[in-house]
CSV table of N, CA and C in Angstrom, one decimal:
chain,number,residue,atom,x,y,z
Z,843,UNK,N,91.0,55.9,64.0
Z,843,UNK,CA,92.7,56.0,63.3
Z,843,UNK,C,93.2,57.4,63.5
Z,844,UNK,N,92.5,58.4,62.7
Z,844,UNK,CA,93.1,59.3,63.0
Z,844,UNK,C,92.7,60.6,64.0
Z,845,UNK,N,91.5,60.1,64.7
Z,845,UNK,CA,91.3,60.9,66.3
Z,845,UNK,C,92.5,60.1,67.5
Z,846,UNK,N,92.7,58.7,67.0
Z,846,UNK,CA,93.5,58.2,68.1
Z,846,UNK,C,95.1,59.2,67.8
Z,847,UNK,N,95.2,59.5,66.8
Z,847,UNK,CA,96.6,60.1,66.8
Z,847,UNK,C,96.0,61.6,67.5
Z,848,UNK,N,95.3,61.8,67.6
Z,848,UNK,CA,94.6,63.3,67.7
Z,848,UNK,C,94.8,63.5,69.2
Z,849,UNK,N,94.4,62.0,69.8
Z,849,UNK,CA,94.3,61.9,71.6
Z,849,UNK,C,95.8,61.9,72.1
Z,850,UNK,N,96.4,60.7,71.1
Z,850,UNK,CA,98.4,60.7,71.4
Z,850,UNK,C,98.4,61.3,71.8
Z,851,UNK,N,98.9,62.6,70.8
Z,851,UNK,CA,99.6,64.2,70.7
Z,851,UNK,C,99.0,64.8,72.0
Z,852,UNK,N,97.6,65.3,72.4
Z,852,UNK,CA,97.3,65.8,73.1
Z,852,UNK,C,97.0,65.4,75.0
Z,853,UNK,N,97.3,64.2,74.9
Z,853,UNK,CA,98.0,63.3,76.1
Z,853,UNK,C,99.0,63.7,75.9
Z,854,UNK,N,100.3,63.6,74.9
Z,854,UNK,CA,102.0,64.0,75.3
Z,854,UNK,C,101.7,65.4,75.8
Z,855,UNK,N,101.4,66.3,74.8
Z,855,UNK,CA,101.5,68.1,75.0
Z,855,UNK,C,101.2,68.2,76.8
Z,856,UNK,N,99.8,67.4,76.9
Z,856,UNK,CA,99.2,68.0,78.3
Z,856,UNK,C,100.4,67.4,79.4
Z,857,UNK,N,100.7,66.4,79.6
Z,857,UNK,CA,101.1,65.5,80.1
Z,857,UNK,C,102.7,66.8,80.1
Z,858,UNK,N,103.6,66.8,79.0
Z,858,UNK,CA,104.6,67.1,79.0
Z,858,UNK,C,104.8,68.8,79.7
Z,859,UNK,N,104.0,69.5,79.9
Z,859,UNK,CA,103.5,70.6,80.8
Z,859,UNK,C,103.2,70.6,81.8
Z,860,UNK,N,102.5,69.6,82.5
Z,860,UNK,CA,102.2,69.2,84.2
Z,860,UNK,C,100.8,69.4,84.3
Z,861,UNK,N,100.2,69.5,83.3
Z,861,UNK,CA,98.7,69.0,83.5
Z,861,UNK,C,98.1,67.8,83.5
Z,862,UNK,N,97.2,67.7,84.9
Z,862,UNK,CA,96.4,66.7,84.9
Z,862,UNK,C,95.4,66.3,84.1
Z,863,UNK,N,94.3,65.3,83.4
Z,863,UNK,CA,93.1,65.8,83.0
Z,863,UNK,C,92.6,67.0,84.0
Z,864,UNK,N,92.5,66.6,85.0
Z,864,UNK,CA,91.2,67.3,85.7
Z,864,UNK,C,91.2,68.9,85.4
Z,865,UNK,N,93.1,69.7,85.5
Z,865,UNK,CA,93.2,70.6,85.6
Z,865,UNK,C,93.2,70.9,84.2
Z,866,UNK,N,93.7,70.4,83.3
Z,866,UNK,CA,93.6,70.5,82.0
Z,866,UNK,C,91.5,70.9,81.6
Z,867,UNK,N,90.8,70.0,82.0
Z,867,UNK,CA,89.8,69.7,81.4
Z,867,UNK,C,88.9,71.1,82.0
Z,868,UNK,N,89.6,71.7,83.4
Z,868,UNK,CA,89.5,72.8,84.3
Z,868,UNK,C,89.7,73.9,83.3
Z,869,UNK,N,90.9,74.0,83.2
Z,869,UNK,CA,91.2,75.1,82.8
Z,869,UNK,C,90.8,75.9,81.0
Z,870,UNK,N,90.1,74.0,80.3
Z,870,UNK,CA,89.6,74.6,79.5
Z,870,UNK,C,88.0,74.9,78.9
Z,871,UNK,N,87.4,74.3,80.9
Z,871,UNK,CA,86.0,74.2,80.8
Z,871,UNK,C,85.9,73.7,80.0
Z,872,UNK,N,85.7,72.0,80.0
Z,872,UNK,CA,85.1,71.0,79.2
Z,872,UNK,C,85.4,70.4,80.8
Z,873,UNK,N,84.4,69.2,81.0
Z,873,UNK,CA,84.6,67.9,81.6
Z,873,UNK,C,85.6,67.3,81.0
Z,874,UNK,N,86.3,66.0,82.2
Z,874,UNK,CA,87.5,65.7,82.3
Z,874,UNK,C,86.9,64.6,81.2
Z,875,UNK,N,85.7,63.9,81.0
Z,875,UNK,CA,84.7,62.9,79.9
Z,875,UNK,C,85.3,63.4,78.8
Z,876,UNK,N,85.2,64.6,78.4
Z,876,UNK,CA,85.7,64.8,77.3
Z,876,UNK,C,87.0,64.5,76.8
Z,877,UNK,N,88.2,65.3,78.2
Z,877,UNK,CA,89.5,65.3,77.4
Z,877,UNK,C,89.9,64.0,77.7
Z,878,UNK,N,88.8,62.9,78.2
Z,878,UNK,CA,89.5,61.6,78.8
Z,878,UNK,C,89.6,60.8,77.0
Z,879,UNK,N,87.3,61.1,76.3
Z,879,UNK,CA,87.2,60.6,75.2
Z,879,UNK,C,87.7,60.8,74.0
Z,880,UNK,N,89.0,62.1,74.1
Z,880,UNK,CA,90.1,62.7,73.1
Z,880,UNK,C,91.0,62.5,73.3
Z,881,UNK,N,91.6,62.1,74.4
Z,881,UNK,CA,92.7,61.0,74.4
Z,881,UNK,C,92.8,59.5,74.3
Z,882,UNK,N,91.5,59.0,73.8
Z,882,UNK,CA,91.4,58.0,74.4
Z,882,UNK,C,91.2,57.6,73.0
Z,883,UNK,N,91.0,58.3,71.7
Z,883,UNK,CA,90.8,58.8,70.6
Z,883,UNK,C,89.4,58.3,70.4
Z,884,UNK,N,88.0,58.2,71.3
Z,884,UNK,CA,87.2,58.1,71.0
Z,884,UNK,C,86.0,59.2,70.2
Z,885,UNK,N,86.7,60.3,70.6
Z,885,UNK,CA,86.1,61.6,69.9
Z,885,UNK,C,87.0,62.7,69.7
Z,886,UNK,N,86.9,62.7,68.0
Z,886,UNK,CA,87.8,63.8,67.8
Z,886,UNK,C,87.3,65.5,68.0
Z,887,UNK,N,88.7,65.9,68.4
Z,887,UNK,CA,88.1,67.3,68.9
Z,887,UNK,C,87.6,68.3,68.3
Z,888,UNK,N,86.9,68.9,68.3
Z,888,UNK,CA,86.5,70.1,68.1
Z,888,UNK,C,88.0,71.0,67.5
Z,889,UNK,N,87.2,72.4,66.7
Z,889,UNK,CA,88.4,73.4,66.6
Z,889,UNK,C,88.3,74.5,67.5
Z,890,UNK,N,87.2,73.9,68.2
Z,890,UNK,CA,87.3,75.5,69.0
Z,890,UNK,C,88.0,74.9,70.3
Z,891,UNK,N,88.1,73.3,71.0
Z,891,UNK,CA,88.8,72.8,72.1
Z,891,UNK,C,90.5,72.8,71.4
Z,892,UNK,N,90.4,72.5,70.1
Z,892,UNK,CA,91.7,72.9,69.8
Z,892,UNK,C,92.5,74.3,70.3
Z,893,UNK,N,91.9,75.2,69.2
Z,893,UNK,CA,92.3,76.9,69.6
Z,893,UNK,C,92.3,76.4,70.8
Z,894,UNK,N,91.8,76.5,72.5
Z,894,UNK,CA,91.9,76.5,73.5
Z,894,UNK,C,93.3,75.8,74.0
Z,895,UNK,N,93.0,74.5,73.6
Z,895,UNK,CA,94.3,73.4,74.0
Z,895,UNK,C,95.8,73.9,73.5
Z,896,UNK,N,95.3,74.5,72.1
Z,896,UNK,CA,97.0,75.4,72.0
Z,896,UNK,C,97.5,76.0,73.1
Z,897,UNK,N,96.5,77.5,72.7
Z,897,UNK,CA,96.6,78.9,73.8
Z,897,UNK,C,97.4,77.9,75.1
Z,898,UNK,N,96.1,77.3,75.6
Z,898,UNK,CA,96.6,76.7,77.4
Z,898,UNK,C,97.8,75.7,77.7
Z,899,UNK,N,98.2,75.2,76.4
Z,899,UNK,CA,99.3,74.5,76.4
Z,899,UNK,C,100.9,75.4,75.8
Z,900,UNK,N,100.4,76.6,75.2
Z,900,UNK,CA,101.8,77.5,74.6
Z,900,UNK,C,101.8,76.9,73.9
Z,901,UNK,N,101.6,76.2,72.7
Z,901,UNK,CA,102.8,75.6,71.3
Z,901,UNK,C,101.4,75.8,70.4
Z,902,UNK,N,101.8,75.8,69.1
Z,902,UNK,CA,101.0,75.8,67.8
Z,902,UNK,C,100.3,75.1,67.0
Z,903,UNK,N,99.4,74.9,66.8
Z,903,UNK,CA,98.7,74.0,65.6
Z,903,UNK,C,99.3,73.4,65.3
Z,904,UNK,N,100.4,73.4,64.6
Z,904,UNK,CA,101.5,73.0,63.9
Z,904,UNK,C,102.3,71.6,64.2
Z,905,UNK,N,102.2,72.6,65.8
Z,905,UNK,CA,103.0,71.5,66.6
Z,905,UNK,C,102.1,70.6,67.1
Z,906,UNK,N,101.1,70.4,66.7
Z,906,UNK,CA,99.9,69.8,68.0
Z,906,UNK,C,99.7,68.8,66.7
Z,907,UNK,N,99.7,68.6,65.8
Z,907,UNK,CA,99.2,68.3,64.4
Z,907,UNK,C,100.1,67.1,64.0
Z,908,UNK,N,98.8,65.9,64.6
Z,908,UNK,CA,99.4,64.6,64.3
Z,908,UNK,C,99.5,64.6,62.6
Z,909,UNK,N,101.4,63.4,62.7
Z,909,UNK,CA,101.5,63.4,61.1
Z,909,UNK,C,101.3,62.6,61.0
Z,910,UNK,N,101.5,62.0,59.7
Z,910,UNK,CA,100.7,61.1,58.6
Z,910,UNK,C,101.1,59.9,58.8
């Protein structure tokens, strides 16, 4: 459940900022399959992934944290 919330938030911000999964993955230096797994809620994003994602997206971690 928690992983799905993270995935939805990451997907929403990625799309809002105009990134495709491919371009987002390339910018982060990870595979497209990792981004896809996280966005589908099949994988919890690591702390490193989250740190890099907020930097790329130009948002704060607080903005990315799913509401309970």
